[in-house]
mmCIF file of C-alpha atoms and ligand atoms in Angstrom:
data_model
loop_
_atom_site.group_PDB
_atom_site.id
_atom_site.type_symbol
_atom_site.label_atom_id
_atom_site.label_comp_id
_atom_site.label_asym_id
_atom_site.label_seq_id
_atom_site.Cartn_x
_atom_site.Cartn_y
_atom_site.Cartn_z
ATOM 1 C CA MET A 1 85.036 70.153 125.694
ATOM 2 C CA ALA A 2 87.514 71.898 123.494
ATOM 3 C CA MET A 3 88.452 75.219 121.863
ATOM 4 C CA LEU A 4 89.294 75.830 118.375
ATOM 5 C CA LEU A 5 91.155 78.494 116.745
ATOM 6 C CA MET A 6 90.731 79.593 113.221
ATOM 7 C CA THR A 7 93.108 82.045 112.104
ATOM 8 C CA PRO A 8 95.674 82.661 109.216
ATOM 9 C CA LYS A 9 99.091 79.954 110.204
ATOM 10 C CA SER A 10 101.543 82.929 110.767
ATOM 11 C CA LYS A 11 99.262 83.966 113.567
ATOM 12 C CA SER A 12 98.515 80.528 115.240
ATOM 13 C CA ASP A 13 102.299 80.239 117.227
ATOM 14 C CA SER A 14 101.486 83.256 119.319
ATOM 15 C CA TRP A 15 97.927 82.946 119.970
ATOM 16 C CA VAL A 16 98.744 79.008 121.348
ATOM 17 C CA LYS A 17 101.332 80.892 123.520
ATOM 18 C CA HIS A 18 99.164 83.553 124.996
ATOM 19 C CA LEU A 19 95.672 81.345 125.313
ATOM 20 C CA ARG A 20 98.045 78.526 126.912
ATOM 21 C CA ALA A 21 99.571 81.391 129.586
ATOM 22 C CA GLN A 22 96.108 81.944 130.962
ATOM 23 C CA ASP A 23 95.281 77.746 131.066
ATOM 24 C CA PRO A 24 97.335 75.352 130.552
ATOM 25 C CA GLY A 25 95.386 72.759 130.574
ATOM 26 C CA LEU A 26 93.165 74.501 127.894
ATOM 27 C CA ASP A 27 91.913 71.576 124.988
ATOM 28 C CA LEU A 28 92.982 73.638 122.337
ATOM 29 C CA ARG A 29 92.888 72.669 118.605
ATOM 30 C CA VAL A 30 94.365 74.237 115.643
ATOM 31 C CA TRP A 31 92.530 74.429 112.562
ATOM 32 C CA PRO A 32 92.676 71.795 110.659
ATOM 33 C CA GLU A 33 93.592 69.808 113.042
ATOM 34 C CA THR A 34 90.412 69.563 115.115
ATOM 35 C CA GLY A 35 90.081 66.076 116.105
ATOM 36 C CA GLN A 36 86.697 64.939 116.668
ATOM 37 C CA THR A 37 84.588 68.007 115.609
ATOM 38 C CA ASP A 38 81.591 67.514 118.153
ATOM 39 C CA GLU A 39 83.939 68.126 121.083
ATOM 40 C CA ILE A 40 84.395 71.475 119.747
ATOM 41 C CA GLU A 41 82.539 73.937 121.793
ATOM 42 C CA PHE A 42 83.971 77.225 121.568
ATOM 43 C CA ILE A 43 85.597 78.667 118.252
ATOM 44 C CA LEU A 44 88.084 81.708 118.002
ATOM 45 C CA CYS A 45 88.357 83.049 114.626
ATOM 46 C CA TRP A 46 89.009 85.332 112.153
ATOM 47 C CA LYS A 47 88.018 85.173 108.370
ATOM 48 C CA HIS A 48 87.451 81.669 108.770
ATOM 49 C CA PRO A 49 86.930 79.674 105.347
ATOM 50 C CA LEU A 50 82.872 80.328 104.694
ATOM 51 C CA GLY A 51 81.038 77.252 105.648
ATOM 52 C CA GLU A 52 83.244 75.864 108.272
ATOM 53 C CA LEU A 53 81.453 77.005 110.959
ATOM 54 C CA LYS A 54 77.919 74.891 110.323
ATOM 55 C CA LYS A 55 80.505 71.859 110.837
ATOM 56 C CA TYR A 56 80.618 71.939 114.937
ATOM 57 C CA ARG A 57 77.298 70.470 116.017
ATOM 58 C CA ASN A 58 78.013 70.964 119.838
ATOM 59 C CA LEU A 59 79.621 74.842 119.523
ATOM 60 C CA LYS A 60 77.895 76.878 122.260
ATOM 61 C CA CYS A 61 80.188 80.316 121.261
ATOM 62 C CA ILE A 62 81.935 81.969 118.701
ATOM 63 C CA ALA A 63 84.360 84.138 119.471
ATOM 64 C CA SER A 64 85.736 87.168 116.973
ATOM 65 C CA LEU A 65 89.771 87.615 117.231
ATOM 66 C CA GLY A 66 88.800 91.226 116.557
ATOM 67 C CA PHE A 67 86.245 93.930 117.503
ATOM 68 C CA GLY A 68 84.165 93.629 114.381
ATOM 69 C CA VAL A 69 82.024 90.594 113.196
ATOM 70 C CA ASP A 70 81.461 91.433 109.789
ATOM 71 C CA HIS A 71 84.295 88.344 108.454
ATOM 72 C CA ILE A 72 82.308 86.243 110.990
ATOM 73 C CA LEU A 73 78.507 87.339 109.615
ATOM 74 C CA ARG A 74 79.422 87.302 105.678
ATOM 75 C CA ASP A 75 79.195 83.570 106.396
ATOM 76 C CA PRO A 76 75.533 82.451 105.105
ATOM 77 C CA ASP A 77 76.005 78.769 107.354
ATOM 78 C CA VAL A 78 77.078 80.314 110.757
ATOM 79 C CA PRO A 79 74.986 78.092 112.954
ATOM 80 C CA PRO A 80 71.720 79.877 114.471
ATOM 81 C CA GLY A 81 71.223 80.839 117.797
ATOM 82 C CA VAL A 82 75.031 80.023 118.970
ATOM 83 C CA PRO A 83 76.241 83.161 120.119
ATOM 84 C CA ILE A 84 78.553 85.842 118.710
ATOM 85 C CA VAL A 85 81.204 87.380 121.167
ATOM 86 C CA ARG A 86 83.507 90.281 120.095
ATOM 87 C CA LEU A 87 86.811 91.870 121.740
ATOM 88 C CA VAL A 88 86.448 95.125 123.671
ATOM 89 C CA ASP A 89 90.390 95.580 124.627
ATOM 90 C CA ALA A 90 91.369 98.773 126.402
ATOM 91 C CA SER A 91 95.176 98.932 124.456
ATOM 92 C CA MET A 92 93.019 98.690 121.099
ATOM 93 C CA ILE A 93 90.244 101.439 121.956
ATOM 94 C CA HIS A 94 93.894 103.354 122.928
ATOM 95 C CA ALA A 95 95.635 102.776 119.569
ATOM 96 C CA MET A 96 92.800 103.741 117.406
ATOM 97 C CA SER A 97 92.357 107.073 118.785
ATOM 98 C CA GLU A 98 96.408 107.480 118.555
ATOM 99 C CA TYR A 99 95.728 106.320 115.117
ATOM 100 C CA ILE A 100 92.976 109.344 114.513
ATOM 101 C CA LEU A 101 94.505 111.710 116.559
ATOM 102 C CA THR A 102 97.715 111.152 114.054
ATOM 103 C CA ALA A 103 95.694 111.657 110.513
ATOM 104 C CA ILE A 104 93.651 114.586 112.067
ATOM 105 C CA LEU A 105 96.708 116.131 113.223
ATOM 106 C CA HIS A 106 99.067 115.011 110.223
ATOM 107 C CA HIS A 107 95.845 117.105 107.896
ATOM 108 C CA THR A 108 95.973 119.762 110.331
ATOM 109 C CA ARG A 109 99.621 120.721 110.196
ATOM 110 C CA GLN A 110 100.081 120.201 106.425
ATOM 111 C CA PHE A 111 102.688 117.403 106.962
ATOM 112 C CA ASP A 112 102.104 116.179 103.498
ATOM 113 C CA LEU A 113 102.263 119.920 102.010
ATOM 114 C CA PHE A 114 105.811 119.559 103.695
ATOM 115 C CA GLN A 115 106.593 116.246 102.719
ATOM 116 C CA GLN A 116 106.069 117.836 98.993
ATOM 117 C CA ASP A 117 108.210 120.857 99.493
ATOM 118 C CA LYS A 118 110.878 118.691 100.918
ATOM 119 C CA SER A 119 111.222 117.081 97.894
ATOM 120 C CA ARG A 120 111.588 120.042 95.688
ATOM 121 C CA LYS A 121 114.233 121.167 98.733
ATOM 122 C CA MET A 122 111.646 124.653 99.546
ATOM 123 C CA TRP A 123 111.838 126.161 102.954
ATOM 124 C CA GLN A 124 108.096 127.273 103.353
ATOM 125 C CA ALA A 125 106.499 128.131 106.421
ATOM 126 C CA ARG A 126 102.868 126.839 106.436
ATOM 127 C CA ARG A 127 100.241 128.156 108.910
ATOM 128 C CA PRO A 128 98.613 124.802 110.982
ATOM 129 C CA LEU A 129 94.640 124.807 110.539
ATOM 130 C CA HIS A 130 93.578 125.954 114.123
ATOM 131 C CA PRO A 131 92.053 122.766 116.182
ATOM 132 C CA GLN A 132 88.902 125.113 117.083
ATOM 133 C CA ASN A 133 88.517 125.590 113.273
ATOM 134 C CA VAL A 134 88.458 121.863 112.591
ATOM 135 C CA ARG A 135 84.786 120.357 113.443
ATOM 136 C CA VAL A 136 85.569 116.786 113.391
ATOM 137 C CA GLY A 137 82.501 114.224 112.944
ATOM 138 C CA ILE A 138 82.615 110.867 114.360
ATOM 139 C CA MET A 139 80.342 107.968 112.519
ATOM 140 C CA GLY A 140 80.288 105.254 114.978
ATOM 141 C CA LEU A 141 80.097 106.272 118.877
ATOM 142 C CA GLY A 142 80.733 102.829 120.178
ATOM 143 C CA HIS A 143 83.895 101.560 122.413
ATOM 144 C CA LEU A 144 86.400 103.645 119.548
ATOM 145 C CA GLY A 145 84.583 106.591 118.606
ATOM 146 C CA VAL A 146 83.671 107.671 122.265
ATOM 147 C CA ASP A 147 87.178 107.456 123.387
ATOM 148 C CA ALA A 148 88.290 109.131 119.944
ATOM 149 C CA ALA A 149 86.231 111.570 120.360
ATOM 150 C CA GLN A 150 87.141 112.258 123.561
ATOM 151 C CA LYS A 151 90.993 112.428 123.248
ATOM 152 C CA LEU A 152 90.040 115.205 120.346
ATOM 153 C CA ARG A 153 88.363 117.659 122.813
ATOM 154 C CA LEU A 154 91.301 117.335 124.815
ATOM 155 C CA LEU A 155 93.343 118.764 121.958
ATOM 156 C CA GLY A 156 90.733 121.658 121.236
ATOM 157 C CA PHE A 157 88.907 120.163 118.497
ATOM 158 C CA PRO A 158 84.883 120.670 118.389
ATOM 159 C CA VAL A 159 83.508 117.137 118.101
ATOM 160 C CA SER A 160 80.147 115.826 117.040
ATOM 161 C CA GLY A 161 79.036 112.334 116.271
ATOM 162 C CA TRP A 162 76.753 110.402 114.646
ATOM 163 C CA SER A 163 75.035 106.495 116.202
ATOM 164 C CA ARG A 164 72.252 104.800 115.679
ATOM 165 C CA THR A 165 70.611 105.227 118.960
ATOM 166 C CA LEU A 166 70.571 108.268 121.104
ATOM 167 C CA LYS A 167 73.855 109.001 122.870
ATOM 168 C CA HIS A 168 74.316 111.639 125.805
ATOM 169 C CA ILE A 169 78.474 112.154 126.208
ATOM 170 C CA GLU A 170 79.611 115.001 127.855
ATOM 171 C CA GLY A 171 81.211 117.765 125.181
ATOM 172 C CA LEU A 172 80.001 116.347 122.657
ATOM 173 C CA THR A 173 77.152 117.056 119.953
ATOM 174 C CA ALA A 174 75.492 113.675 119.069
ATOM 175 C CA TRP A 175 73.288 113.374 116.372
ATOM 176 C CA THR A 176 70.889 110.189 116.026
ATOM 177 C CA GLY A 177 70.055 108.193 113.326
ATOM 178 C CA PRO A 178 69.041 108.685 109.093
ATOM 179 C CA ASP A 179 67.328 112.094 109.239
ATOM 180 C CA ALA A 180 70.074 113.291 111.243
ATOM 181 C CA LEU A 181 72.858 112.518 109.035
ATOM 182 C CA GLU A 182 72.856 115.537 106.874
ATOM 183 C CA GLU A 183 72.875 118.248 109.129
ATOM 184 C CA PHE A 184 75.595 115.766 111.027
ATOM 185 C CA LEU A 185 77.495 116.010 107.476
ATOM 186 C CA SER A 186 77.155 119.556 106.980
ATOM 187 C CA GLN A 187 79.374 120.316 110.186
ATOM 188 C CA ALA A 188 82.064 117.825 109.693
ATOM 189 C CA ASP A 189 85.298 119.602 108.278
ATOM 190 C CA VAL A 190 87.068 115.624 109.177
ATOM 191 C CA LEU A 191 84.523 113.129 109.214
ATOM 192 C CA VAL A 192 85.750 109.665 110.686
ATOM 193 C CA CYS A 193 84.109 106.545 109.949
ATOM 194 C CA LEU A 194 84.318 104.164 112.968
ATOM 195 C CA LEU A 195 81.134 102.389 111.971
ATOM 196 C CA PRO A 196 80.291 98.162 112.098
ATOM 197 C CA LEU A 197 79.991 97.289 108.882
ATOM 198 C CA THR A 198 76.319 96.061 108.266
ATOM 199 C CA ARG A 199 73.343 96.313 105.689
ATOM 200 C CA GLU A 200 73.099 99.606 106.612
ATOM 201 C CA THR A 201 76.296 101.087 106.814
ATOM 202 C CA GLN A 202 77.754 99.205 103.702
ATOM 203 C CA GLY A 203 78.443 101.566 101.076
ATOM 204 C CA ILE A 204 78.104 104.512 103.393
ATOM 205 C CA LEU A 205 81.092 106.944 102.440
ATOM 206 C CA ASN A 206 79.592 107.873 98.849
ATOM 207 C CA ARG A 207 79.171 110.975 96.595
ATOM 208 C CA ARG A 208 75.601 112.235 98.488
ATOM 209 C CA THR A 209 77.814 111.579 101.390
ATOM 210 C CA PHE A 210 80.572 113.741 100.259
ATOM 211 C CA ALA A 211 78.426 115.931 98.729
ATOM 212 C CA ARG A 212 77.074 116.952 102.069
ATOM 213 C CA LEU A 213 80.589 118.072 103.393
ATOM 214 C CA PRO A 214 82.010 121.418 103.578
ATOM 215 C CA ALA A 215 84.020 122.227 100.923
ATOM 216 C CA GLY A 216 87.664 121.026 101.882
ATOM 217 C CA ALA A 217 86.430 117.901 104.121
ATOM 218 C CA TYR A 218 88.973 115.376 105.321
ATOM 219 C CA ILE A 219 87.966 111.955 105.573
ATOM 220 C CA ILE A 220 89.154 109.264 107.401
ATOM 221 C CA ASN A 221 88.378 105.406 106.850
ATOM 222 C CA ALA A 222 89.736 103.287 109.737
ATOM 223 C CA ALA A 223 86.623 101.108 110.035
ATOM 224 C CA ARG A 224 85.771 98.947 106.887
ATOM 225 C CA GLY A 225 86.860 98.696 103.425
ATOM 226 C CA GLU A 226 83.306 98.605 102.148
ATOM 227 C CA HIS A 227 81.925 101.511 103.755
ATOM 228 C CA LEU A 228 83.722 103.147 101.633
ATOM 229 C CA VAL A 229 82.522 103.822 97.046
ATOM 230 C CA GLU A 230 85.996 103.853 95.884
ATOM 231 C CA GLU A 231 85.224 105.515 92.796
ATOM 232 C CA ASP A 232 82.981 108.610 94.658
ATOM 233 C CA LEU A 233 86.048 108.767 96.662
ATOM 234 C CA LEU A 234 88.368 109.649 93.937
ATOM 235 C CA SER A 235 85.938 111.567 92.179
ATOM 236 C CA ALA A 236 85.123 113.520 95.403
ATOM 237 C CA LEU A 237 88.923 114.399 95.438
ATOM 238 C CA ASP A 238 89.634 114.792 91.804
ATOM 239 C CA SER A 239 86.596 117.668 91.866
ATOM 240 C CA GLY A 240 88.532 119.696 94.703
ATOM 241 C CA HIS A 241 85.655 119.379 97.171
ATOM 242 C CA LEU A 242 87.380 117.052 99.753
ATOM 243 C CA SER A 243 91.090 117.688 100.509
ATOM 244 C CA GLY A 244 92.039 114.477 101.059
ATOM 245 C CA ALA A 245 92.254 110.852 103.074
ATOM 246 C CA CYS A 246 93.487 108.485 105.011
ATOM 247 C CA LEU A 247 92.464 105.374 104.841
ATOM 248 C CA ASP A 248 93.077 102.280 106.721
ATOM 249 C CA VAL A 249 90.540 99.682 105.676
ATOM 250 C CA PHE A 250 90.293 98.249 101.797
ATOM 251 C CA ARG A 251 87.760 96.225 100.205
ATOM 252 C CA GLU A 252 90.282 94.151 98.782
ATOM 253 C CA GLU A 253 93.011 93.725 101.206
ATOM 254 C CA PRO A 254 96.622 93.665 100.672
ATOM 255 C CA LEU A 255 95.536 96.693 98.320
ATOM 256 C CA PRO A 256 96.237 95.502 94.838
ATOM 257 C CA GLU A 257 99.312 96.982 93.134
ATOM 258 C CA SER A 258 96.993 98.278 90.476
ATOM 259 C CA HIS A 259 94.886 100.131 92.913
ATOM 260 C CA PRO A 260 94.778 104.020 91.465
ATOM 261 C CA PHE A 261 94.571 105.049 95.817
ATOM 262 C CA TRP A 262 98.233 104.329 95.655
ATOM 263 C CA ASN A 263 99.197 107.015 93.315
ATOM 264 C CA HIS A 264 96.913 109.496 94.555
ATOM 265 C CA PRO A 265 99.051 112.421 95.802
ATOM 266 C CA ARG A 266 96.263 113.384 98.780
ATOM 267 C CA ILE A 267 95.129 110.001 99.573
ATOM 268 C CA THR A 268 96.963 108.200 102.941
ATOM 269 C CA ILE A 269 97.513 105.040 103.405
ATOM 270 C CA THR A 270 97.961 102.663 105.799
ATOM 271 C CA PRO A 271 97.603 98.487 105.990
ATOM 272 C CA HIS A 272 94.774 97.474 108.420
ATOM 273 C CA ILE A 273 97.165 98.505 111.471
ATOM 274 C CA ALA A 274 95.145 101.555 113.337
ATOM 275 C CA SER A 275 94.408 99.054 115.821
ATOM 276 C CA LEU A 276 96.064 95.425 115.420
ATOM 277 C CA THR A 277 94.695 92.746 118.182
ATOM 278 C CA ASP A 278 98.036 91.648 120.529
ATOM 279 C CA PRO A 279 96.958 87.729 121.671
ATOM 280 C CA ARG A 280 98.342 89.056 124.886
ATOM 281 C CA THR A 281 96.292 91.549 125.773
ATOM 282 C CA VAL A 282 93.315 89.899 124.833
ATOM 283 C CA ALA A 283 94.003 86.173 125.540
ATOM 284 C CA PRO A 284 92.473 86.831 129.030
ATOM 285 C CA GLN A 285 89.059 87.726 128.265
ATOM 286 C CA LEU A 286 88.564 85.138 125.451
ATOM 287 C CA VAL A 287 89.448 82.373 128.050
ATOM 288 C CA GLU A 288 87.443 84.300 130.593
ATOM 289 C CA ASN A 289 84.797 83.694 128.194
ATOM 290 C CA TYR A 290 85.520 80.330 127.481
ATOM 291 C CA ARG A 291 85.116 79.384 131.123
ATOM 292 C CA ARG A 292 82.006 81.379 131.676
ATOM 293 C CA VAL A 293 80.232 79.060 128.935
ATOM 294 C CA ARG A 294 81.949 76.080 130.362
ATOM 295 C CA SER A 295 79.857 77.054 133.512
ATOM 296 C CA GLY A 296 76.815 77.896 131.823
ATOM 297 C CA LEU A 297 77.057 81.382 132.403
ATOM 298 C CA ALA A 298 76.322 83.904 128.942
ATOM 299 C CA PRO A 299 79.674 85.096 127.573
ATOM 300 C CA LEU A 300 80.544 88.293 127.748
ATOM 301 C CA HIS A 301 80.251 90.938 124.889
ATOM 302 C CA VAL A 302 77.812 89.167 122.643
ATOM 303 C CA ILE A 303 76.714 91.069 119.832
ATOM 304 C CA ASN A 304 73.021 91.368 118.133
ATOM 305 C CA ILE A 305 72.515 89.130 115.460
ATOM 306 C CA GLU A 306 69.586 91.887 114.298
ATOM 307 C CA THR A 307 71.474 94.602 114.040
ATOM 308 C CA GLY A 308 74.504 93.195 113.280
ATOM 309 C CA TYR A 309 77.121 94.744 115.727
HETATM 310 P P1 NAP B 1 80.744 99.311 118.501
HETATM 311 O O1 NAP B 1 81.408 99.306 119.919
HETATM 312 O O2 NAP B 1 79.869 98.206 118.260
HETATM 313 O O3 NAP B 1 80.138 100.852 118.178
HETATM 314 C C1 NAP B 1 79.093 100.834 117.219
HETATM 315 C C2 NAP B 1 79.169 102.420 116.965
HETATM 316 O O4 NAP B 1 78.036 102.640 115.497
HETATM 317 C C3 NAP B 1 77.952 102.614 117.651
HETATM 318 O O5 NAP B 1 77.750 103.588 118.281
HETATM 319 C C4 NAP B 1 76.260 102.552 117.149
HETATM 320 O O6 NAP B 1 75.721 102.896 117.651
HETATM 321 C C5 NAP B 1 77.191 103.230 115.505
HETATM 322 N N1 NAP B 1 75.924 102.134 114.681
HETATM 323 C C6 NAP B 1 76.289 101.102 114.088
HETATM 324 N N2 NAP B 1 75.164 101.587 113.151
HETATM 325 C C7 NAP B 1 75.015 102.254 112.671
HETATM 326 C C8 NAP B 1 74.145 102.842 111.920
HETATM 327 N N3 NAP B 1 72.942 102.192 110.925
HETATM 328 N N4 NAP B 1 73.642 104.262 111.902
HETATM 329 C C9 NAP B 1 74.358 104.679 112.724
HETATM 330 N N5 NAP B 1 75.334 104.403 113.347
HETATM 331 C C10 NAP B 1 75.694 103.270 113.823
HETATM 332 O O7 NAP B 1 82.015 99.264 117.686
HETATM 333 P P2 NAP B 1 83.457 99.960 117.916
HETATM 334 O O8 NAP B 1 84.306 98.759 119.375
HETATM 335 O O9 NAP B 1 83.465 101.133 118.274
HETATM 336 O O10 NAP B 1 84.109 99.426 116.600
HETATM 337 C C11 NAP B 1 83.973 99.824 115.048
HETATM 338 C C12 NAP B 1 84.545 99.139 113.829
HETATM 339 O O11 NAP B 1 85.682 99.346 113.937
HETATM 340 C C13 NAP B 1 84.647 97.412 114.338
HETATM 341 O O12 NAP B 1 82.962 97.067 113.949
HETATM 342 C C14 NAP B 1 85.677 97.131 113.023
HETATM 343 O O13 NAP B 1 85.333 97.131 111.759
HETATM 344 C C15 NAP B 1 86.349 98.505 112.831
HETATM 345 N N6 NAP B 1 87.784 98.333 113.918
HETATM 346 C C16 NAP B 1 88.739 98.547 113.006
HETATM 347 C C17 NAP B 1 89.888 98.343 113.621
HETATM 348 C C18 NAP B 1 91.272 98.974 112.609
HETATM 349 O O14 NAP B 1 92.357 98.383 113.054
HETATM 350 N N7 NAP B 1 91.071 99.426 111.059
HETATM 351 C C19 NAP B 1 90.179 97.603 114.784
HETATM 352 C C20 NAP B 1 88.965 97.464 115.287
HETATM 353 C C21 NAP B 1 87.631 97.617 114.960
HETATM 354 P P3 NAP B 1 74.962 102.859 118.918
HETATM 355 O O15 NAP B 1 75.555 103.108 119.911
HETATM 356 O O16 NAP B 1 73.337 103.338 119.118
HETATM 357 O O17 NAP B 1 74.760 101.463 118.731
HETATM 358 C C1 GLV B 2 89.902 94.759 113.220
HETATM 359 O O1 GLV B 2 89.927 95.394 112.365
HETATM 360 C C2 GLV B 2 89.252 94.902 114.288
HETATM 361 O O2 GLV B 2 87.970 94.271 113.592
HETATM 362 O O3 GLV B 2 89.416 94.391 115.166
#
């Protein structure tokens, strides 16, 4: 039985090093050097070439090298019945919360305005927005959303969250399902998207969503670029209804040079770095899952193919 790594070439050395550190005897192949395809029973992938997975007839598990699995499910030829697993990693969860806190504090402490003042050598005191008066609404109360919510609460922000199924989380107002979406949005001064990309959530950050937010609301998207209808964001910013946005993910990555987001004064851009996978911290769980599959046990962190996450 062999494990196959399908990742951009620039990343493969680090993966090989950290996977081998967990198990020096691992039969690890690096795509496209697959050897006999029938020997591959476990694939690790990130944005693999579409149609490739169906070539491995004895595949027993497909592991995402990220939290999201949309990059796997967009392949129409994913072999049916093969479990797909995602990462769950404490340091990645912490990194995402740090990103969300940074983005929100950048907004509430008005750092963009101070940057503009600096370019004009202008000394102007500006009062920060007080956390108690900034209601944060988090779309997605999974591994990432809950942690960010708890850390924001510690800083004094009133936090609410929206998820598909009912949640009871201390200190958090939780809203469930499409029927509660409008009410949830109407009380979010900062809207944070931490949803998985699925049929239901694609394009969810759109004109209708923005119109339900209070005037002056701020948007943070650290989930997937396809959650956002980009023209609708530009219209809502330019009409003055939204005060700004911080975006880590984009429909096209890298963001093309000609994209209007680059020159927009009220959009902060980061290059999909909110929470980077670190081969060192996640190699143990990947090798553990490989061992489980080899011994006939169900792997950990299997996603639900029906819901898409
Ligand atoms: P997760 O644990 O699977 O949680 C997903 C949350 O979204 C759950 O609370 C789920 O509701 C909710 N949800 C799903 N579909 C919904 C719908 N139709 N309506 C309302 N709520 C819905 O995911 P996670 O680990 O927190 O990660 C979320 C996403 O973040 C990933 O899929 C990935 O795309 C993105 N991400 C980005 C970066 C980055 O660097 N930018 C890094 C890591 C991850 P239930 O709780 O009811 O199931
Ligand atoms: C990154 O975007 C991930 O899904 O882990």
